[in-house]
Amino acid sequence: MMQRRDFFKKLGVVAAVSAVAPVMSFAGDKPKSKNAMSYKTAVDAITGGKTPKKSSKVKLKVPEIAENGAVVPVTVNVESPMTSSDYVKAIHILASKNFNARCIDVNLTPANGKAMFSTRIKLGGTQEVSALIELSNGDFLIATQSVKVTIGGCG
Amino acid sequence: MKTGIKIALSVALLSTLSFGGEQFAMSDADRAMYAEMLENNPADLMVANGEELLAEYCGGDEGIAAFLKQSEDSLPAYLAGFPRYLPEFKQVVGIDQVLQGLMSKNGHKPFKLKSGDMFDMSAYVKSLANGEKSNIDVNANPQMKEAYALGKKTYMTKRGGRGLSCNSCHSDAVIGSVLRTQPLPDLSAKGVAVAATWPAYRMTKSSLRTLQRRFQGCMKNALLKVIPIGSPEMVALEVYLTSEAKGAEIAVPGLKR
Amino acid sequence: MAQKRKSLIKIKPKKFKDGEVVKVSFMVMHPMATGTTKNKKTKELIPAKFINSVKFNYNGKEITNMTVWEALSTNPVFTTYMKINGKGKLTVTYTDNTGEVNEKSKKIKPKG
């Protein structure tokens, strides 16, 4: 049985790591946000360490080339019957190189009728966008696509 | 001599353009994604704000119809013909200037032409003409003829440090070439019909803007001296481009990069 | 502190029947400031102000609950689906990181 003290020790280690990581990755140039979180930390936080499976059931729609980084359309569709026994519990949208990799966590219910979510995100530069899906049976699925962010046109 | 310079410039421009094209041209699928975004255009929020402002300061749709001596039925087609020469103003005016006149008639201090509230309100008023075909008549009277000529002159005149005119990047010769991922748009009714899709939401600015405000942005970045909104040249430029886009169906607010 | 914000709820298609699955979009005017950008003129940091939670509530039942981070675009849009289940009201409640709480409602009237 784990002792209370040991538990806190472990917690302390985790806290120290997550507190140091953002400082290192954003040294100097950009002011760090208290919400800074790397892609890997974000995925682990959502899945609890499980490795998500790539799946063709997840349709992630993002432009290959974004005409500006401020408004990038993202649409996620997941094949699911959305019944009380088999439904998509959550759709998470992640951006691999934003200072906070987490964009949005959408918790769905069978009352949604269809597992779809669409929004627009900001991307700090060329990177990968992922849709991480949590199913009602506890499985995690993922789809990823890279997005080139350009500064296009004039003005 | 002049032609020589012109050719040199277009060749220089074209070479940068083709380079841009090879590097990053957006695919049609990507463009379709952006087009789909019109369904939930953030500008709808600003247009809703404009509707409230119009009700508060101008007596709503009826107020503007009465001010323009139109019935509510004839108002949409009439609005689709702006800018117009109005004798009360003794000049060719855009919808925003009409709203200023109406606000002041109603005893309110008019919004500045370059203000968010004015952009919102004029976008709402222009959206009343949605579905109508742009029907500007540049031969309606001498004032409109004059405005068209001035607008064309403003469009063609090379100015600023780089000696660029509007026509340098929007002439038939370069339309469709890609400049930094963006194809140079055909501004006429055959293309993006600018006059029928502005006011629009500018994604890079996260705000709703009018056509004249967009001209200013274009002038600033091409190093041309910026012409004030509502000035005769600016309204004339809108007249010229609206006339180029004549016949296009009005769909406001638009959504632009 | 609550502040008046412009927001819209759109349902597509506009006319729908009971039991139909419809597309519902919520859009709101909000800066979604990340707290990491500077004001170009004053060079000062623009304080973070972003929506951190959005909840869709239909006839007293929470159907969708979102945790939102800085990365959503200014004037964000949230689109999902919902199954029409009788006459009633859809309420969207949203809060931001500064504690501002707002809500927007729309009547749901299925035909046939």
PDB file of N, CA, C and O in Angstrom, chain B residues 39-46 48-49 52 120 201 206-207, chain C residues 4 6-8 10 12 23 25 27-29 74-75 77 79:
ATOM      1  N   GLU B  39     -20.819  29.948 -43.413  1.00  0.00           N
ATOM      2  CA  GLU B  39     -22.026  29.508 -42.728  1.00  0.00           C
ATOM      3  C   GLU B  39     -22.091  30.093 -41.314  1.00  0.00           C
ATOM      4  O   GLU B  39     -23.155  30.448 -40.842  1.00  0.00           O
ATOM      5  N   ASN B  40     -20.960  30.135 -40.658  1.00  0.00           N
ATOM      6  CA  ASN B  40     -20.908  30.744 -39.332  1.00  0.00           C
ATOM      7  C   ASN B  40     -19.887  31.876 -39.347  1.00  0.00           C
ATOM      8  O   ASN B  40     -18.835  31.788 -38.753  1.00  0.00           O
ATOM      9  N   ASN B  41     -20.244  32.920 -40.047  1.00  0.00           N
ATOM     10  CA  ASN B  41     -19.357  34.061 -40.183  1.00  0.00           C
ATOM     11  C   ASN B  41     -19.419  34.897 -38.904  1.00  0.00           C
ATOM     12  O   ASN B  41     -20.488  35.349 -38.519  1.00  0.00           O
ATOM     13  N   PRO B  42     -18.267  35.105 -38.236  1.00  0.00           N
ATOM     14  CA  PRO B  42     -18.307  35.915 -37.011  1.00  0.00           C
ATOM     15  C   PRO B  42     -18.921  37.302 -37.250  1.00  0.00           C
ATOM     16  O   PRO B  42     -19.431  37.917 -36.327  1.00  0.00           O
ATOM     17  N   ALA B  43     -18.870  37.756 -38.502  1.00  0.00           N
ATOM     18  CA  ALA B  43     -19.427  39.075 -38.810  1.00  0.00           C
ATOM     19  C   ALA B  43     -20.926  39.134 -38.563  1.00  0.00           C
ATOM     20  O   ALA B  43     -21.487  40.213 -38.400  1.00  0.00           O
ATOM     21  N   ASP B  44     -21.582  37.966 -38.510  1.00  0.00           N
ATOM     22  CA  ASP B  44     -23.007  37.971 -38.196  1.00  0.00           C
ATOM     23  C   ASP B  44     -23.269  38.654 -36.852  1.00  0.00           C
ATOM     24  O   ASP B  44     -24.307  39.272 -36.657  1.00  0.00           O
ATOM     25  N   LEU B  45     -22.300  38.522 -35.940  1.00  0.00           N
ATOM     26  CA  LEU B  45     -22.431  39.165 -34.630  1.00  0.00           C
ATOM     27  C   LEU B  45     -22.412  40.681 -34.770  1.00  0.00           C
ATOM     28  O   LEU B  45     -23.177  41.395 -34.143  1.00  0.00           O
ATOM     29  N   MET B  46     -21.493  41.170 -35.631  1.00  0.00           N
ATOM     30  CA  MET B  46     -21.366  42.616 -35.818  1.00  0.00           C
ATOM     31  C   MET B  46     -22.592  43.163 -36.553  1.00  0.00           C
ATOM     32  O   MET B  46     -23.041  44.258 -36.272  1.00  0.00           O
ATOM     33  N   ALA B  48     -25.570  41.951 -36.360  1.00  0.00           N
ATOM     34  CA  ALA B  48     -26.641  42.007 -35.362  1.00  0.00           C
ATOM     35  C   ALA B  48     -26.495  43.264 -34.509  1.00  0.00           C
ATOM     36  O   ALA B  48     -27.483  43.921 -34.165  1.00  0.00           O
ATOM     37  N   ASN B  49     -25.258  43.617 -34.204  1.00  0.00           N
ATOM     38  CA  ASN B  49     -24.994  44.852 -33.463  1.00  0.00           C
ATOM     39  C   ASN B  49     -25.426  46.066 -34.291  1.00  0.00           C
ATOM     40  O   ASN B  49     -26.047  46.999 -33.781  1.00  0.00           O
ATOM     41  N   GLU B  52     -29.109  46.704 -34.146  1.00  0.00           N
ATOM     42  CA  GLU B  52     -29.537  47.388 -32.921  1.00  0.00           C
ATOM     43  C   GLU B  52     -29.204  48.871 -32.972  1.00  0.00           C
ATOM     44  O   GLU B  52     -29.999  49.709 -32.558  1.00  0.00           O
ATOM     45  N   ASP B 120     -20.342  48.379 -38.508  1.00  0.00           N
ATOM     46  CA  ASP B 120     -21.390  47.412 -38.168  1.00  0.00           C
ATOM     47  C   ASP B 120     -22.723  47.860 -38.766  1.00  0.00           C
ATOM     48  O   ASP B 120     -23.452  47.063 -39.358  1.00  0.00           O
ATOM     49  N   TYR B 201     -15.815  40.263 -42.874  1.00  0.00           N
ATOM     50  CA  TYR B 201     -15.007  39.975 -41.691  1.00  0.00           C
ATOM     51  C   TYR B 201     -13.590  39.691 -42.153  1.00  0.00           C
ATOM     52  O   TYR B 201     -13.373  38.815 -42.984  1.00  0.00           O
ATOM     53  N   SER B 206      -9.526  40.104 -37.196  1.00  0.00           N
ATOM     54  CA  SER B 206     -10.602  39.712 -36.284  1.00  0.00           C
ATOM     55  C   SER B 206     -11.680  40.788 -36.155  1.00  0.00           C
ATOM     56  O   SER B 206     -12.184  41.040 -35.069  1.00  0.00           O
ATOM     57  N   SER B 207     -11.968  41.476 -37.250  1.00  0.00           N
ATOM     58  CA  SER B 207     -13.015  42.493 -37.168  1.00  0.00           C
ATOM     59  C   SER B 207     -13.713  42.682 -38.511  1.00  0.00           C
ATOM     60  O   SER B 207     -13.213  42.257 -39.544  1.00  0.00           O
TER      61      SER B 207
ATOM     62  N   LYS C   4     -22.263  42.727 -21.114  1.00  0.00           N
ATOM     63  CA  LYS C   4     -23.124  42.423 -22.241  1.00  0.00           C
ATOM     64  C   LYS C   4     -22.263  42.066 -23.458  1.00  0.00           C
ATOM     65  O   LYS C   4     -21.434  42.842 -23.891  1.00  0.00           O
ATOM     66  N   LYS C   6     -22.237  40.285 -27.417  1.00  0.00           N
ATOM     67  CA  LYS C   6     -23.061  39.841 -28.538  1.00  0.00           C
ATOM     68  C   LYS C   6     -22.809  38.361 -28.760  1.00  0.00           C
ATOM     69  O   LYS C   6     -21.665  37.929 -28.838  1.00  0.00           O
ATOM     70  N   SER C   7     -23.872  37.595 -28.844  1.00  0.00           N
ATOM     71  CA  SER C   7     -23.709  36.175 -29.144  1.00  0.00           C
ATOM     72  C   SER C   7     -24.905  35.685 -29.946  1.00  0.00           C
ATOM     73  O   SER C   7     -25.958  36.323 -29.953  1.00  0.00           O
ATOM     74  N   LEU C   8     -24.718  34.597 -30.643  1.00  0.00           N
ATOM     75  CA  LEU C   8     -25.783  34.041 -31.484  1.00  0.00           C
ATOM     76  C   LEU C   8     -25.803  32.522 -31.359  1.00  0.00           C
ATOM     77  O   LEU C   8     -24.761  31.890 -31.236  1.00  0.00           O
ATOM     78  N   LYS C  10     -27.207  29.429 -33.670  1.00  0.00           N
ATOM     79  CA  LYS C  10     -27.806  29.119 -34.970  1.00  0.00           C
ATOM     80  C   LYS C  10     -28.116  27.637 -35.027  1.00  0.00           C
ATOM     81  O   LYS C  10     -27.285  26.820 -34.640  1.00  0.00           O
ATOM     82  N   LYS C  12     -29.322  24.566 -37.701  1.00  0.00           N
ATOM     83  CA  LYS C  12     -29.469  24.232 -39.106  1.00  0.00           C
ATOM     84  C   LYS C  12     -29.972  22.806 -39.248  1.00  0.00           C
ATOM     85  O   LYS C  12     -29.396  21.924 -38.628  1.00  0.00           O
ATOM     86  N   LYS C  23     -27.739  20.607 -36.591  1.00  0.00           N
ATOM     87  CA  LYS C  23     -26.432  21.222 -36.358  1.00  0.00           C
ATOM     88  C   LYS C  23     -26.670  22.486 -35.525  1.00  0.00           C
ATOM     89  O   LYS C  23     -27.530  23.295 -35.878  1.00  0.00           O
ATOM     90  N   SER C  25     -24.815  25.844 -33.729  1.00  0.00           N
ATOM     91  CA  SER C  25     -23.592  26.643 -33.630  1.00  0.00           C
ATOM     92  C   SER C  25     -23.800  27.773 -32.636  1.00  0.00           C
ATOM     93  O   SER C  25     -24.838  28.414 -32.628  1.00  0.00           O
ATOM     94  N   MET C  27     -21.900  31.264 -31.477  1.00  0.00           N
ATOM     95  CA  MET C  27     -20.801  32.186 -31.764  1.00  0.00           C
ATOM     96  C   MET C  27     -20.899  33.403 -30.852  1.00  0.00           C
ATOM     97  O   MET C  27     -21.996  33.839 -30.502  1.00  0.00           O
ATOM     98  N   VAL C  28     -19.759  33.938 -30.452  1.00  0.00           N
ATOM     99  CA  VAL C  28     -19.754  35.032 -29.481  1.00  0.00           C
ATOM    100  C   VAL C  28     -18.594  35.984 -29.767  1.00  0.00           C
ATOM    101  O   VAL C  28     -17.547  35.581 -30.249  1.00  0.00           O
ATOM    102  N   MET C  29     -18.837  37.271 -29.484  1.00  0.00           N
ATOM    103  CA  MET C  29     -17.769  38.255 -29.642  1.00  0.00           C
ATOM    104  C   MET C  29     -16.913  38.194 -28.382  1.00  0.00           C
ATOM    105  O   MET C  29     -17.395  38.483 -27.286  1.00  0.00           O
ATOM    106  N   THR C  74     -10.178  34.539 -32.008  1.00  0.00           N
ATOM    107  CA  THR C  74     -10.999  35.661 -31.570  1.00  0.00           C
ATOM    108  C   THR C  74     -12.401  35.512 -32.153  1.00  0.00           C
ATOM    109  O   THR C  74     -12.547  35.082 -33.297  1.00  0.00           O
ATOM    110  N   ASN C  75     -13.405  35.904 -31.413  1.00  0.00           N
ATOM    111  CA  ASN C  75     -14.809  35.740 -31.804  1.00  0.00           C
ATOM    112  C   ASN C  75     -15.063  34.274 -32.198  1.00  0.00           C
ATOM    113  O   ASN C  75     -15.333  33.962 -33.346  1.00  0.00           O
ATOM    114  N   VAL C  77     -16.303  30.274 -32.584  1.00  0.00           N
ATOM    115  CA  VAL C  77     -17.515  29.582 -33.011  1.00  0.00           C
ATOM    116  C   VAL C  77     -17.421  28.141 -32.511  1.00  0.00           C
ATOM    117  O   VAL C  77     -16.362  27.517 -32.624  1.00  0.00           O
ATOM    118  N   THR C  79     -19.394  24.552 -32.996  1.00  0.00           N
ATOM    119  CA  THR C  79     -20.448  23.870 -33.736  1.00  0.00           C
ATOM    120  C   THR C  79     -20.477  22.395 -33.390  1.00  0.00           C
ATOM    121  O   THR C  79     -19.443  21.720 -33.430  1.00  0.00           O
TER     122      THR C  79
END
